[in-house]
GROMACS .gro file of C-alpha atoms in nm:
model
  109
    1UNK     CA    1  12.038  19.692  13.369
    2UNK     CA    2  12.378  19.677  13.420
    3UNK     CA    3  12.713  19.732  13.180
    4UNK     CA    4  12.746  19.398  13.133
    5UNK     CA    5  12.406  19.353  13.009
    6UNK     CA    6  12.442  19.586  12.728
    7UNK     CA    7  12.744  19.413  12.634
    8UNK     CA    8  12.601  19.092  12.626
    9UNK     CA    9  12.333  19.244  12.455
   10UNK     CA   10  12.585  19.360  12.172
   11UNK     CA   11  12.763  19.076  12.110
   12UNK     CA   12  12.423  18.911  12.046
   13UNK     CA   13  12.342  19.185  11.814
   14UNK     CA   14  12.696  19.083  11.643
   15UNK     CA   15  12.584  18.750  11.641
   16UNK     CA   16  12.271  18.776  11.494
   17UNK     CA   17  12.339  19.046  11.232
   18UNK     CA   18  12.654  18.777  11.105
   19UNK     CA   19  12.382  18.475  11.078
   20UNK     CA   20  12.132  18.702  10.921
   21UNK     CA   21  12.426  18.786  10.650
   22UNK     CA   22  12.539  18.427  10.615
   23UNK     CA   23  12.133  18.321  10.505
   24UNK     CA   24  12.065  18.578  10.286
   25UNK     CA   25  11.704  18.435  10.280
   26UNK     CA   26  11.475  18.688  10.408
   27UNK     CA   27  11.190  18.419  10.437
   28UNK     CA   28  11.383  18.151  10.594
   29UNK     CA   29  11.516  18.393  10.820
   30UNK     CA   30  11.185  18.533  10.916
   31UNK     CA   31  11.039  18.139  10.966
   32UNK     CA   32  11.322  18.037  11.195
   33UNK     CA   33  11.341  18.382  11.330
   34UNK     CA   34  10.954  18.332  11.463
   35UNK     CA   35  10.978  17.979  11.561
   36UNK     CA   36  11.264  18.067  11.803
   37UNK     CA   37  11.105  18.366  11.935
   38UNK     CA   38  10.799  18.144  11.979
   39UNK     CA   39  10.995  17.903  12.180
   40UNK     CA   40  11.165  18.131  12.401
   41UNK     CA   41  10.882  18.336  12.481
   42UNK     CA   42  10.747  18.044  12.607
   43UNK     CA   43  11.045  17.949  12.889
   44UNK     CA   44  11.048  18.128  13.206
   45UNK     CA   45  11.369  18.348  13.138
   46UNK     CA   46  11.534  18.550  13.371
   47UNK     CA   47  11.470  18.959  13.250
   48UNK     CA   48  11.818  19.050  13.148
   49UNK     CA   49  11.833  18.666  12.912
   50UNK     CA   50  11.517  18.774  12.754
   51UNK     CA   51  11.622  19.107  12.656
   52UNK     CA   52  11.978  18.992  12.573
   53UNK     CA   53  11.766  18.683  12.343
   54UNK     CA   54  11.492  18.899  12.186
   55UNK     CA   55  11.614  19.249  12.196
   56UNK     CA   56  11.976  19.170  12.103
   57UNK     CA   57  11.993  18.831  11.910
   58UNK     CA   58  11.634  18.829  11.750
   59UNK     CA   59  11.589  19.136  11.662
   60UNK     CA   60  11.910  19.184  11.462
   61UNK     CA   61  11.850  18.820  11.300
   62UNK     CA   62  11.488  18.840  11.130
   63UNK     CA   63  11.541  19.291  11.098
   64UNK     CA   64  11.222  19.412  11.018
   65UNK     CA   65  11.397  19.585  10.740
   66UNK     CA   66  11.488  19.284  10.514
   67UNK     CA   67  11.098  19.169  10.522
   68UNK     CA   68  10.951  19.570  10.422
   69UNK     CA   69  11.226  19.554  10.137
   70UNK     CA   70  11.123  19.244  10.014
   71UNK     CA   71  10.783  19.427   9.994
   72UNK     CA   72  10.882  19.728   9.886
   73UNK     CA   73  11.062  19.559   9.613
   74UNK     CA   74  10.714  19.425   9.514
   75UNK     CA   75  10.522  19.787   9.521
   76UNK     CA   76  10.812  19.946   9.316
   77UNK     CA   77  10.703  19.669   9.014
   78UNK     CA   78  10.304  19.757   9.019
   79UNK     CA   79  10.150  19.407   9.142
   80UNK     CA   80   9.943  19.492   9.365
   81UNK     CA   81   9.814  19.163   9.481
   82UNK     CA   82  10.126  19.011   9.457
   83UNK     CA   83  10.189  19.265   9.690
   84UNK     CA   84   9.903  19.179   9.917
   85UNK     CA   85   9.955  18.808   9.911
   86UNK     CA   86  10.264  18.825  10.014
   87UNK     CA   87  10.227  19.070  10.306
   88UNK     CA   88   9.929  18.848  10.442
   89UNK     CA   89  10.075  18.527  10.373
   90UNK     CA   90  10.419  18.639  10.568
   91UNK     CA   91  10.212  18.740  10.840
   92UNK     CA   92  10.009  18.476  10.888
   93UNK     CA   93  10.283  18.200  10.870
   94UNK     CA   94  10.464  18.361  11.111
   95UNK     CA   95  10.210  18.386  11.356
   96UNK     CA   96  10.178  17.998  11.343
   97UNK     CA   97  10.534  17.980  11.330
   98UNK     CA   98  10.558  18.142  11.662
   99UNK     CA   99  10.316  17.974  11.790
  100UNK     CA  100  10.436  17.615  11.670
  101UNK     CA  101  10.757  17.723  11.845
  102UNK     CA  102  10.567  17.844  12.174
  103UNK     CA  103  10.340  17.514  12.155
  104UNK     CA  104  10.658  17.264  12.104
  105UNK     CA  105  10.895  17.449  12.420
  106UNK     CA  106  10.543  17.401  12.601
  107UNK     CA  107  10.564  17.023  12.533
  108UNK     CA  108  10.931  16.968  12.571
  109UNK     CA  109  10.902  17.127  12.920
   0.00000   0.00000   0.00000
């Protein structure tokens, strides 16, 4: 990859990281976050759009971080299967999320 790349990757870490703060709503974030991931995965990007779109943009906009502090928030207070349900029940709507996102690119296309 080239210089420019990695800049274009940063500003799309800037990006991202500013939307992410402007939500403040770790599940919204992480259903919108999976939908678009979804439908990009699905387009036939070029390598360096991809990486600047889900290395750079995607990954600073649904951080991994917000969703384990949400749980960890949950763990601190004892409830175990509130604890549970949520961790399965974020997972799993994601996954159809993404794949609603991947299924309605395929149909648009």
């Amino acid at each position: 990859m080239k210089i420019k790349s990695f800049f274009y990757i940063l500003l799309a870490c800037y990006v991202g990281t500013f939307l992410r703060l402007s939500i403040n709503n770790n599940f919204i974030i992480s259903i919108l976050g999976s939908f678009f991931v979804g439908f990009i995965v699905s387009k036939k990007l070029s390598y360096s759009s991809e990486k600047i779109l889900l290395s750079g943009f995607f990954s600073c906009f649904t951080s991994f971080s917000g969703f384990i502090y949400f749980l960890y928030k949950i763990f601190n207070q004892g409830d175990w299967i509130k604890f549970i349900m949520f961790l399965n029940l974020i997972i799993i709507v994601n996954l159809f999320t993404m794949y609603f996102g991947f299924w309605i690119s395929r149909k648009i296309t």
